[in-house]
């Protein structure tokens, strides 16, 4: 039974700060190894890829056909899916596409009062690379959440890298690649695959942006290549904050908390409620559900190590400040009228409104992206969107009249900053 | 006299690729030193800041009054400016503000065909930290370009860190801080100042986003803290690409090329023209102007090492492909009708339209941000904007009807991915 905190406890503030500051991320001393792998791939290209893949994945890249999975294999995997699963993936894809289409930014092009033409054009990057993990964490939903925004953004070339240990690939992932319209699938993984996407090799052309989840080596490779290419946010362990009054079914809330806990022992599930009796009921339900889950061992480890329950006097008055300090990836508002709480919560990756909106529905089929900032990064970063696959070019245009109006000020500032060529390029044009 | 390339040369493609791939960035082996400094600041806070500031800046932080520059000093610096300089800074600030206000993103909140409420809310980060270099590179225009977007985004607290070697601060920078409405100015610089902003110290509260230019130590500190806080893009040496026909005044184009070259010996200026005679005229003008510039030595070093002139047959047919490969920070289109070229240039930080729009007018007073992606990063990243100081929270809300419509697909996918608690949290709610 875990300790239930109460905001009435005299040492609550300290206990809560300890929870906020706790680092769940495991230090993996992989930076040096990753640097070596990236350098090797940069210098030796495909030969290095083949060596690493043989060593780490037990898979031999010899013939051309060994290197990639053709679109036809993806289409076949899609056709071979059970009907309900195919329909579910199709529904998810359609809804993700529709949500992200509504996200496309607008260009601007206007002439201001001084007669200066100003604006900005958004354009897609030329090529995106997506990392798709092999093995247990190979989620088709993740592939859709990464590839569809890239496609909606207008990216012309989408290349996947994914390890196929001993040559085995995941048919669900291939089917998702078919639905998303991925252009290339390369059978390489780890830091070496990320390096190949960034630097390019004989076979794999370089990309401009790399996204997608991966292990510590993959995350570190992306971090080191930030600036060579664009990357999505560095991700840490996942978390959910459920804010629930006592009128919820405790079994529902228990399942919601466990849907985070079952991901990984480092995941965190937090309940804030104004009903201490309800909190105990939820915990009882958690114990029962864990015993029935095939993922029970992971869920138990996560809940025991990182699960938190906080009882407050008044949800509306107290929960938002706690939520903003936690800046959680997922925030469920399991109350009748979530509107007021929603507007007070400034820092959250995604907010799930009302009793009928469990996180899991957002993970798969609602439409918004499930790649969200973790580890309090919702304070400053956003979930994956079409903007991660686009960039903006500003533009400006002056004529003699508008130049005469604002040019002299530019020359004055250039002189003051000690940049005479800047000043001259302006002064030559003033008439 | 520099070598003028022509697209007619048989080895042009190779020569051009060498220019594209050339790294102008100097390797500074500062990573280890920066790691140590950041750790020390994290552990020892203000005491560490005082020691580093004494050692690196020759300035003693003892009394409270030594640590920061009060708003009154900034206001006084503003009042003490010569009238034309004050007016120029005011004009720049007003135009930057207006351009960035037009950039504010719109929230979304809608109900889709399945009855699912979907949307996203943009919010400012709570606090932004801006690095302002001391000494030669202390540009008031840079302060405006960083602080005003943060203020327009709605950031409540803006803290500047800036070294004041031997206690000397730059009155132009203080005046700009007054205009931009900066809240705090801390007299610390280097990696230690960036660490203080990220981790917080006894005196300096932590911020959520850190932007602003700096030397190799500052850039490396930001890179290492990426993820602890948000940062703007890692910046490299600056560059300009001028695309100009033979009808330009060669003196104007020479000044434009030199306005980049005078920044730093690692800066790069490139001219693409369809008129070989004009190219030679521009080069003659460059030689004359350099001899008259107080920044001539820097401009000479940059032009000799990195200056490039390329003669093409047909600007409209050939220049866009070259420009896209270069993905330059600044692209001037010095032709009568720049519209067609503009739409073919996919990768550029900012585009300057027509003969009357030199880069320098954009550096100071046009309105768009002058913090732009360098070193070919315009392929995947954008200039600084209000978005760098904001983040987006997605939200979703279902009722029983919409849940029954899409919930079953979520449960199917959860089972397929081996996540039974996800499935249960959905299945419990299906009626």
PDB file of N, CA, C and O in Angstrom, chain A residues 95 99 112 117 119 124 126 141 208 227 256 259 262 339 346-348 350-351 353 355 357 364 377 379 382-383 391-394 396 398 417 422 429, chain B residues 95 99 112 117 119 124 126 141 208 227 256 259 262 339 346-348 350-351 353 355 357 364 377 379 382-383 391-394 396 398 417 422 429:
ATOM      1  N   UNK A  95      -7.954   9.509 -38.519  1.00  0.00           N
ATOM      2  CA  UNK A  95      -8.186  10.533 -37.508  1.00  0.00           C
ATOM      3  C   UNK A  95      -6.908  11.323 -37.200  1.00  0.00           C
ATOM      4  O   UNK A  95      -6.947  12.532 -36.988  1.00  0.00           O
ATOM      5  N   UNK A  99      -6.581  15.431 -37.799  1.00  0.00           N
ATOM      6  CA  UNK A  99      -6.161  16.361 -36.738  1.00  0.00           C
ATOM      7  C   UNK A  99      -4.924  17.149 -37.179  1.00  0.00           C
ATOM      8  O   UNK A  99      -4.829  18.357 -36.955  1.00  0.00           O
ATOM      9  N   UNK A 112       2.922  46.690 -44.706  1.00  0.00           N
ATOM     10  CA  UNK A 112       2.566  47.418 -43.490  1.00  0.00           C
ATOM     11  C   UNK A 112       2.427  48.918 -43.765  1.00  0.00           C
ATOM     12  O   UNK A 112       2.546  49.380 -44.911  1.00  0.00           O
ATOM     13  N   UNK A 117       6.859  45.411 -47.516  1.00  0.00           N
ATOM     14  CA  UNK A 117       6.239  44.096 -47.675  1.00  0.00           C
ATOM     15  C   UNK A 117       6.910  43.121 -46.710  1.00  0.00           C
ATOM     16  O   UNK A 117       8.135  43.023 -46.653  1.00  0.00           O
ATOM     17  N   UNK A 119       6.489  39.114 -44.561  1.00  0.00           N
ATOM     18  CA  UNK A 119       5.780  37.850 -44.533  1.00  0.00           C
ATOM     19  C   UNK A 119       6.645  36.686 -44.132  1.00  0.00           C
ATOM     20  O   UNK A 119       7.802  36.852 -43.720  1.00  0.00           O
ATOM     21  N   UNK A 124       7.779  22.354 -46.062  1.00  0.00           N
ATOM     22  CA  UNK A 124       8.215  21.078 -45.487  1.00  0.00           C
ATOM     23  C   UNK A 124       9.712  20.897 -45.692  1.00  0.00           C
ATOM     24  O   UNK A 124      10.297  21.437 -46.641  1.00  0.00           O
ATOM     25  N   UNK A 126      12.838  18.529 -46.897  1.00  0.00           N
ATOM     26  CA  UNK A 126      12.865  17.626 -48.054  1.00  0.00           C
ATOM     27  C   UNK A 126      12.685  16.164 -47.661  1.00  0.00           C
ATOM     28  O   UNK A 126      12.013  15.408 -48.360  1.00  0.00           O
ATOM     29  N   UNK A 141       1.279   2.115 -33.651  1.00  0.00           N
ATOM     30  CA  UNK A 141       0.670   3.421 -33.384  1.00  0.00           C
ATOM     31  C   UNK A 141       1.735   4.520 -33.410  1.00  0.00           C
ATOM     32  O   UNK A 141       1.495   5.631 -33.891  1.00  0.00           O
ATOM     33  N   UNK A 208      16.722  15.373 -43.334  1.00  0.00           N
ATOM     34  CA  UNK A 208      16.845  16.680 -42.684  1.00  0.00           C
ATOM     35  C   UNK A 208      16.369  16.669 -41.235  1.00  0.00           C
ATOM     36  O   UNK A 208      16.824  17.469 -40.419  1.00  0.00           O
ATOM     37  N   UNK A 227      21.400  19.660 -34.690  1.00  0.00           N
ATOM     38  CA  UNK A 227      22.149  20.734 -35.342  1.00  0.00           C
ATOM     39  C   UNK A 227      22.639  20.278 -36.709  1.00  0.00           C
ATOM     40  O   UNK A 227      22.673  21.051 -37.652  1.00  0.00           O
ATOM     41  N   UNK A 256      -6.719   3.602 -15.666  1.00  0.00           N
ATOM     42  CA  UNK A 256      -6.035   4.735 -16.302  1.00  0.00           C
ATOM     43  C   UNK A 256      -4.614   4.891 -15.744  1.00  0.00           C
ATOM     44  O   UNK A 256      -3.657   5.105 -16.495  1.00  0.00           O
ATOM     45  N   UNK A 259      -2.453   2.132 -17.037  1.00  0.00           N
ATOM     46  CA  UNK A 259      -2.120   2.183 -18.468  1.00  0.00           C
ATOM     47  C   UNK A 259      -0.797   2.938 -18.663  1.00  0.00           C
ATOM     48  O   UNK A 259      -0.099   2.737 -19.652  1.00  0.00           O
ATOM     49  N   UNK A 262       2.102   0.323 -16.887  1.00  0.00           N
ATOM     50  CA  UNK A 262       2.485  -0.919 -17.583  1.00  0.00           C
ATOM     51  C   UNK A 262       3.538  -0.701 -18.673  1.00  0.00           C
ATOM     52  O   UNK A 262       4.116  -1.650 -19.177  1.00  0.00           O
ATOM     53  N   UNK A 339     -13.766  22.161 -17.735  1.00  0.00           N
ATOM     54  CA  UNK A 339     -13.393  23.403 -18.419  1.00  0.00           C
ATOM     55  C   UNK A 339     -12.551  24.335 -17.534  1.00  0.00           C
ATOM     56  O   UNK A 339     -11.526  24.858 -17.956  1.00  0.00           O
ATOM     57  N   UNK A 346      -1.507  25.317 -17.006  1.00  0.00           N
ATOM     58  CA  UNK A 346      -0.676  25.974 -18.025  1.00  0.00           C
ATOM     59  C   UNK A 346       0.331  25.017 -18.658  1.00  0.00           C
ATOM     60  O   UNK A 346       0.739  25.214 -19.792  1.00  0.00           O
ATOM     61  N   UNK A 347       0.765  24.016 -17.889  1.00  0.00           N
ATOM     62  CA  UNK A 347       1.857  23.168 -18.364  1.00  0.00           C
ATOM     63  C   UNK A 347       1.422  21.713 -18.395  1.00  0.00           C
ATOM     64  O   UNK A 347       1.299  21.070 -17.356  1.00  0.00           O
ATOM     65  N   UNK A 348       1.198  21.199 -19.605  1.00  0.00           N
ATOM     66  CA  UNK A 348       0.815  19.797 -19.790  1.00  0.00           C
ATOM     67  C   UNK A 348       1.049  19.444 -21.246  1.00  0.00           C
ATOM     68  O   UNK A 348       0.884  20.287 -22.129  1.00  0.00           O
ATOM     69  N   UNK A 350      -0.691  16.954 -22.937  1.00  0.00           N
ATOM     70  CA  UNK A 350      -2.031  16.810 -23.487  1.00  0.00           C
ATOM     71  C   UNK A 350      -3.014  16.680 -22.328  1.00  0.00           C
ATOM     72  O   UNK A 350      -2.698  16.090 -21.298  1.00  0.00           O
ATOM     73  N   UNK A 351      -4.213  17.254 -22.498  1.00  0.00           N
ATOM     74  CA  UNK A 351      -5.230  17.222 -21.452  1.00  0.00           C
ATOM     75  C   UNK A 351      -6.420  16.402 -21.947  1.00  0.00           C
ATOM     76  O   UNK A 351      -6.892  16.593 -23.076  1.00  0.00           O
ATOM     77  N   UNK A 353     -10.232  15.437 -21.298  1.00  0.00           N
ATOM     78  CA  UNK A 353     -11.338  16.151 -20.654  1.00  0.00           C
ATOM     79  C   UNK A 353     -12.489  15.225 -20.274  1.00  0.00           C
ATOM     80  O   UNK A 353     -13.118  14.618 -21.150  1.00  0.00           O
ATOM     81  N   UNK A 355     -14.825  12.378 -17.712  1.00  0.00           N
ATOM     82  CA  UNK A 355     -14.728  10.975 -17.262  1.00  0.00           C
ATOM     83  C   UNK A 355     -14.625   9.984 -18.409  1.00  0.00           C
ATOM     84  O   UNK A 355     -14.184   8.854 -18.233  1.00  0.00           O
ATOM     85  N   UNK A 357     -12.811  10.204 -21.142  1.00  0.00           N
ATOM     86  CA  UNK A 357     -11.629  10.411 -21.993  1.00  0.00           C
ATOM     87  C   UNK A 357     -10.365   9.857 -21.343  1.00  0.00           C
ATOM     88  O   UNK A 357      -9.516  10.603 -20.866  1.00  0.00           O
ATOM     89  N   UNK A 364      -4.225   6.195 -29.239  1.00  0.00           N
ATOM     90  CA  UNK A 364      -4.442   5.434 -30.466  1.00  0.00           C
ATOM     91  C   UNK A 364      -5.263   6.139 -31.539  1.00  0.00           C
ATOM     92  O   UNK A 364      -4.834   6.239 -32.674  1.00  0.00           O
ATOM     93  N   UNK A 377       9.073  18.588 -19.237  1.00  0.00           N
ATOM     94  CA  UNK A 377       9.441  19.409 -20.399  1.00  0.00           C
ATOM     95  C   UNK A 377       8.234  20.111 -21.025  1.00  0.00           C
ATOM     96  O   UNK A 377       8.393  20.958 -21.894  1.00  0.00           O
ATOM     97  N   UNK A 379       6.815  22.280 -19.684  1.00  0.00           N
ATOM     98  CA  UNK A 379       7.026  23.697 -19.336  1.00  0.00           C
ATOM     99  C   UNK A 379       7.470  24.507 -20.564  1.00  0.00           C
ATOM    100  O   UNK A 379       7.244  25.701 -20.642  1.00  0.00           O
ATOM    101  N   UNK A 382       6.431  21.082 -26.817  1.00  0.00           N
ATOM    102  CA  UNK A 382       5.114  20.667 -27.297  1.00  0.00           C
ATOM    103  C   UNK A 382       5.184  19.258 -27.859  1.00  0.00           C
ATOM    104  O   UNK A 382       6.261  18.755 -28.173  1.00  0.00           O
ATOM    105  N   UNK A 383       4.037  18.657 -27.996  1.00  0.00           N
ATOM    106  CA  UNK A 383       3.969  17.366 -28.661  1.00  0.00           C
ATOM    107  C   UNK A 383       4.391  17.465 -30.117  1.00  0.00           C
ATOM    108  O   UNK A 383       4.462  18.552 -30.702  1.00  0.00           O
ATOM    109  N   UNK A 391       9.693  24.255 -41.839  1.00  0.00           N
ATOM    110  CA  UNK A 391      10.444  25.403 -41.362  1.00  0.00           C
ATOM    111  C   UNK A 391       9.924  26.634 -42.076  1.00  0.00           C
ATOM    112  O   UNK A 391       9.315  26.533 -43.147  1.00  0.00           O
ATOM    113  N   UNK A 392      10.203  27.788 -41.488  1.00  0.00           N
ATOM    114  CA  UNK A 392       9.603  29.037 -41.939  1.00  0.00           C
ATOM    115  C   UNK A 392      10.702  29.931 -42.513  1.00  0.00           C
ATOM    116  O   UNK A 392      11.751  30.113 -41.894  1.00  0.00           O
ATOM    117  N   UNK A 393      10.462  30.470 -43.696  1.00  0.00           N
ATOM    118  CA  UNK A 393      11.372  31.457 -44.265  1.00  0.00           C
ATOM    119  C   UNK A 393      10.695  32.825 -44.204  1.00  0.00           C
ATOM    120  O   UNK A 393       9.603  32.997 -44.751  1.00  0.00           O
ATOM    121  N   UNK A 394      11.305  33.775 -43.512  1.00  0.00           N
ATOM    122  CA  UNK A 394      10.740  35.126 -43.496  1.00  0.00           C
ATOM    123  C   UNK A 394      11.149  35.849 -44.773  1.00  0.00           C
ATOM    124  O   UNK A 394      12.117  35.472 -45.434  1.00  0.00           O
ATOM    125  N   UNK A 396      11.095  40.001 -46.814  1.00  0.00           N
ATOM    126  CA  UNK A 396      10.783  41.418 -46.746  1.00  0.00           C
ATOM    127  C   UNK A 396      11.172  42.076 -48.056  1.00  0.00           C
ATOM    128  O   UNK A 396      12.071  41.601 -48.752  1.00  0.00           O
ATOM    129  N   UNK A 398      11.397  46.173 -49.821  1.00  0.00           N
ATOM    130  CA  UNK A 398      11.201  47.618 -49.699  1.00  0.00           C
ATOM    131  C   UNK A 398      11.283  48.267 -51.076  1.00  0.00           C
ATOM    132  O   UNK A 398      11.899  47.723 -51.995  1.00  0.00           O
ATOM    133  N   UNK A 417      26.711  50.178 -33.635  1.00  0.00           N
ATOM    134  CA  UNK A 417      27.226  48.844 -33.329  1.00  0.00           C
ATOM    135  C   UNK A 417      28.608  48.606 -33.933  1.00  0.00           C
ATOM    136  O   UNK A 417      29.140  47.501 -33.849  1.00  0.00           O
ATOM    137  N   UNK A 422      27.588  47.458 -42.969  1.00  0.00           N
ATOM    138  CA  UNK A 422      26.136  47.448 -42.834  1.00  0.00           C
ATOM    139  C   UNK A 422      25.591  48.844 -43.135  1.00  0.00           C
ATOM    140  O   UNK A 422      24.639  49.014 -43.901  1.00  0.00           O
ATOM    141  N   UNK A 429      21.788  53.498 -50.676  1.00  0.00           N
ATOM    142  CA  UNK A 429      20.458  53.391 -51.284  1.00  0.00           C
ATOM    143  C   UNK A 429      19.502  54.512 -50.870  1.00  0.00           C
ATOM    144  O   UNK A 429      18.394  54.586 -51.406  1.00  0.00           O
TER     145      UNK A 429
ATOM    146  N   UNK B  95       8.763  48.143 -34.729  1.00  0.00           N
ATOM    147  CA  UNK B  95       8.550  47.325 -35.928  1.00  0.00           C
ATOM    148  C   UNK B  95       8.761  45.832 -35.636  1.00  0.00           C
ATOM    149  O   UNK B  95       8.049  44.978 -36.158  1.00  0.00           O
ATOM    150  N   UNK B  99       5.770  42.990 -36.127  1.00  0.00           N
ATOM    151  CA  UNK B  99       5.939  41.775 -36.944  1.00  0.00           C
ATOM    152  C   UNK B  99       5.685  40.521 -36.107  1.00  0.00           C
ATOM    153  O   UNK B  99       5.037  39.578 -36.565  1.00  0.00           O
ATOM    154  N   UNK B 112     -15.399  17.225 -33.944  1.00  0.00           N
ATOM    155  CA  UNK B 112     -15.336  16.635 -35.282  1.00  0.00           C
ATOM    156  C   UNK B 112     -16.575  15.788 -35.576  1.00  0.00           C
ATOM    157  O   UNK B 112     -17.507  15.720 -34.762  1.00  0.00           O
ATOM    158  N   UNK B 117     -14.432  16.214 -29.154  1.00  0.00           N
ATOM    159  CA  UNK B 117     -13.895  17.569 -29.032  1.00  0.00           C
ATOM    160  C   UNK B 117     -12.375  17.503 -29.113  1.00  0.00           C
ATOM    161  O   UNK B 117     -11.732  16.707 -28.411  1.00  0.00           O
ATOM    162  N   UNK B 119      -8.580  19.911 -29.883  1.00  0.00           N
ATOM    163  CA  UNK B 119      -8.015  21.237 -29.985  1.00  0.00           C
ATOM    164  C   UNK B 119      -6.603  21.325 -29.450  1.00  0.00           C
ATOM    165  O   UNK B 119      -5.968  20.320 -29.129  1.00  0.00           O
ATOM    166  N   UNK B 124       2.524  30.815 -23.333  1.00  0.00           N
ATOM    167  CA  UNK B 124       3.922  31.220 -23.162  1.00  0.00           C
ATOM    168  C   UNK B 124       4.581  30.378 -22.081  1.00  0.00           C
ATOM    169  O   UNK B 124       3.917  29.880 -21.177  1.00  0.00           O
ATOM    170  N   UNK B 126       6.873  30.209 -18.673  1.00  0.00           N
ATOM    171  CA  UNK B 126       6.818  31.119 -17.527  1.00  0.00           C
ATOM    172  C   UNK B 126       7.970  32.124 -17.532  1.00  0.00           C
ATOM    173  O   UNK B 126       7.783  33.288 -17.191  1.00  0.00           O
ATOM    174  N   UNK B 141      20.704  45.542 -30.964  1.00  0.00           N
ATOM    175  CA  UNK B 141      19.697  44.991 -31.886  1.00  0.00           C
ATOM    176  C   UNK B 141      19.408  43.530 -31.560  1.00  0.00           C
ATOM    177  O   UNK B 141      18.270  43.076 -31.646  1.00  0.00           O
ATOM    178  N   UNK B 208      12.802  28.704 -18.244  1.00  0.00           N
ATOM    179  CA  UNK B 208      12.346  27.555 -19.028  1.00  0.00           C
ATOM    180  C   UNK B 208      12.990  27.479 -20.410  1.00  0.00           C
ATOM    181  O   UNK B 208      13.133  26.404 -20.979  1.00  0.00           O
ATOM    182  N   UNK B 227      17.013  20.211 -23.269  1.00  0.00           N
ATOM    183  CA  UNK B 227      16.228  19.157 -22.618  1.00  0.00           C
ATOM    184  C   UNK B 227      15.955  19.522 -21.170  1.00  0.00           C
ATOM    185  O   UNK B 227      14.892  19.235 -20.647  1.00  0.00           O
ATOM    186  N   UNK B 256      26.731  44.991 -49.747  1.00  0.00           N
ATOM    187  CA  UNK B 256      25.890  43.935 -49.178  1.00  0.00           C
ATOM    188  C   UNK B 256      26.733  42.707 -48.810  1.00  0.00           C
ATOM    189  O   UNK B 256      26.571  42.112 -47.741  1.00  0.00           O
ATOM    190  N   UNK B 259      28.794  43.465 -45.782  1.00  0.00           N
ATOM    191  CA  UNK B 259      28.068  43.593 -44.516  1.00  0.00           C
ATOM    192  C   UNK B 259      28.020  42.237 -43.805  1.00  0.00           C
ATOM    193  O   UNK B 259      27.872  42.168 -42.587  1.00  0.00           O
ATOM    194  N   UNK B 262      32.110  41.547 -42.715  1.00  0.00           N
ATOM    195  CA  UNK B 262      32.722  42.319 -41.636  1.00  0.00           C
ATOM    196  C   UNK B 262      32.404  41.748 -40.246  1.00  0.00           C
ATOM    197  O   UNK B 262      33.015  42.150 -39.256  1.00  0.00           O
ATOM    198  N   UNK B 339       9.798  37.763 -57.476  1.00  0.00           N
ATOM    199  CA  UNK B 339       8.717  36.852 -57.078  1.00  0.00           C
ATOM    200  C   UNK B 339       8.965  35.409 -57.525  1.00  0.00           C
ATOM    201  O   UNK B 339       8.822  34.474 -56.741  1.00  0.00           O
ATOM    202  N   UNK B 346      13.470  27.071 -51.726  1.00  0.00           N
ATOM    203  CA  UNK B 346      12.787  26.354 -50.636  1.00  0.00           C
ATOM    204  C   UNK B 346      13.514  26.494 -49.310  1.00  0.00           C
ATOM    205  O   UNK B 346      12.890  26.404 -48.255  1.00  0.00           O
ATOM    206  N   UNK B 347      14.831  26.653 -49.349  1.00  0.00           N
ATOM    207  CA  UNK B 347      15.603  26.619 -48.110  1.00  0.00           C
ATOM    208  C   UNK B 347      16.388  27.913 -47.934  1.00  0.00           C
ATOM    209  O   UNK B 347      17.380  28.148 -48.620  1.00  0.00           O
ATOM    210  N   UNK B 348      15.924  28.759 -47.019  1.00  0.00           N
ATOM    211  CA  UNK B 348      16.607  30.023 -46.717  1.00  0.00           C
ATOM    212  C   UNK B 348      16.094  30.502 -45.374  1.00  0.00           C
ATOM    213  O   UNK B 348      14.924  30.284 -45.031  1.00  0.00           O
ATOM    214  N   UNK B 350      16.039  33.847 -44.406  1.00  0.00           N
ATOM    215  CA  UNK B 350      15.224  35.003 -44.733  1.00  0.00           C
ATOM    216  C   UNK B 350      15.551  35.435 -46.156  1.00  0.00           C
ATOM    217  O   UNK B 350      16.696  35.330 -46.594  1.00  0.00           O
ATOM    218  N   UNK B 351      14.531  35.905 -46.879  1.00  0.00           N
ATOM    219  CA  UNK B 351      14.716  36.323 -48.267  1.00  0.00           C
ATOM    220  C   UNK B 351      14.466  37.823 -48.364  1.00  0.00           C
ATOM    221  O   UNK B 351      13.465  38.335 -47.834  1.00  0.00           O
ATOM    222  N   UNK B 353      13.830  40.910 -50.811  1.00  0.00           N
ATOM    223  CA  UNK B 353      13.238  41.001 -52.149  1.00  0.00           C
ATOM    224  C   UNK B 353      13.582  42.306 -52.866  1.00  0.00           C
ATOM    225  O   UNK B 353      13.210  43.393 -52.402  1.00  0.00           O
ATOM    226  N   UNK B 355      16.015  45.128 -55.388  1.00  0.00           N
ATOM    227  CA  UNK B 355      17.269  45.881 -55.282  1.00  0.00           C
ATOM    228  C   UNK B 355      17.309  46.800 -54.074  1.00  0.00           C
ATOM    229  O   UNK B 355      18.382  47.231 -53.649  1.00  0.00           O
ATOM    230  N   UNK B 357      16.356  46.161 -50.987  1.00  0.00           N
ATOM    231  CA  UNK B 357      16.223  45.464 -49.702  1.00  0.00           C
ATOM    232  C   UNK B 357      17.538  44.792 -49.303  1.00  0.00           C
ATOM    233  O   UNK B 357      17.690  43.576 -49.394  1.00  0.00           O
ATOM    234  N   UNK B 364      18.107  45.278 -38.699  1.00  0.00           N
ATOM    235  CA  UNK B 364      17.808  46.282 -37.673  1.00  0.00           C
ATOM    236  C   UNK B 364      16.343  46.665 -37.533  1.00  0.00           C
ATOM    237  O   UNK B 364      15.790  46.621 -36.442  1.00  0.00           O
ATOM    238  N   UNK B 377      21.375  25.053 -41.943  1.00  0.00           N
ATOM    239  CA  UNK B 377      20.295  24.566 -41.076  1.00  0.00           C
ATOM    240  C   UNK B 377      18.926  25.089 -41.510  1.00  0.00           C
ATOM    241  O   UNK B 377      17.905  24.638 -40.987  1.00  0.00           O
ATOM    242  N   UNK B 379      17.597  24.202 -43.960  1.00  0.00           N
ATOM    243  CA  UNK B 379      16.932  23.007 -44.498  1.00  0.00           C
ATOM    244  C   UNK B 379      15.857  22.495 -43.538  1.00  0.00           C
ATOM    245  O   UNK B 379      14.884  21.884 -43.949  1.00  0.00           O
ATOM    246  N   UNK B 382      14.070  27.257 -38.418  1.00  0.00           N
ATOM    247  CA  UNK B 382      13.492  28.565 -38.717  1.00  0.00           C
ATOM    248  C   UNK B 382      14.164  29.627 -37.862  1.00  0.00           C
ATOM    249  O   UNK B 382      14.794  29.333 -36.850  1.00  0.00           O
ATOM    250  N   UNK B 383      13.973  30.871 -38.266  1.00  0.00           N
ATOM    251  CA  UNK B 383      14.432  31.984 -37.447  1.00  0.00           C
ATOM    252  C   UNK B 383      13.701  32.024 -36.117  1.00  0.00           C
ATOM    253  O   UNK B 383      12.656  31.396 -35.932  1.00  0.00           O
ATOM    254  N   UNK B 391       4.548  27.058 -25.959  1.00  0.00           N
ATOM    255  CA  UNK B 391       4.377  25.629 -26.191  1.00  0.00           C
ATOM    256  C   UNK B 391       2.897  25.345 -26.294  1.00  0.00           C
ATOM    257  O   UNK B 391       2.073  26.136 -25.849  1.00  0.00           O
ATOM    258  N   UNK B 392       2.581  24.223 -26.899  1.00  0.00           N
ATOM    259  CA  UNK B 392       1.211  23.895 -27.264  1.00  0.00           C
ATOM    260  C   UNK B 392       0.744  22.699 -26.429  1.00  0.00           C
ATOM    261  O   UNK B 392       1.448  21.696 -26.337  1.00  0.00           O
ATOM    262  N   UNK B 393      -0.423  22.818 -25.816  1.00  0.00           N
ATOM    263  CA  UNK B 393      -1.037  21.687 -25.119  1.00  0.00           C
ATOM    264  C   UNK B 393      -2.225  21.209 -25.949  1.00  0.00           C
ATOM    265  O   UNK B 393      -3.142  21.990 -26.216  1.00  0.00           O
ATOM    266  N   UNK B 394      -2.217  19.952 -26.369  1.00  0.00           N
ATOM    267  CA  UNK B 394      -3.375  19.434 -27.091  1.00  0.00           C
ATOM    268  C   UNK B 394      -4.434  19.008 -26.077  1.00  0.00           C
ATOM    269  O   UNK B 394      -4.126  18.781 -24.905  1.00  0.00           O
ATOM    270  N   UNK B 396      -8.463  16.805 -25.703  1.00  0.00           N
ATOM    271  CA  UNK B 396      -9.520  16.031 -26.337  1.00  0.00           C
ATOM    272  C   UNK B 396     -10.570  15.681 -25.295  1.00  0.00           C
ATOM    273  O   UNK B 396     -10.259  15.584 -24.109  1.00  0.00           O
ATOM    274  N   UNK B 398     -14.298  13.247 -24.943  1.00  0.00           N
ATOM    275  CA  UNK B 398     -15.300  12.367 -25.552  1.00  0.00           C
ATOM    276  C   UNK B 398     -16.509  12.243 -24.629  1.00  0.00           C
ATOM    277  O   UNK B 398     -16.393  12.450 -23.417  1.00  0.00           O
ATOM    278  N   UNK B 417      -0.802  -4.382 -29.383  1.00  0.00           N
ATOM    279  CA  UNK B 417       0.515  -3.906 -28.945  1.00  0.00           C
ATOM    280  C   UNK B 417       0.927  -4.515 -27.601  1.00  0.00           C
ATOM    281  O   UNK B 417       1.970  -4.144 -27.055  1.00  0.00           O
ATOM    282  N   UNK B 422      -4.045  -0.540 -21.009  1.00  0.00           N
ATOM    283  CA  UNK B 422      -4.602   0.420 -21.968  1.00  0.00           C
ATOM    284  C   UNK B 422      -5.977  -0.065 -22.438  1.00  0.00           C
ATOM    285  O   UNK B 422      -6.949   0.685 -22.458  1.00  0.00           O
ATOM    286  N   UNK B 429     -15.216   1.474 -20.214  1.00  0.00           N
ATOM    287  CA  UNK B 429     -16.081   2.619 -20.498  1.00  0.00           C
ATOM    288  C   UNK B 429     -17.042   2.391 -21.678  1.00  0.00           C
ATOM    289  O   UNK B 429     -17.883   3.243 -21.943  1.00  0.00           O
TER     290      UNK B 429
END
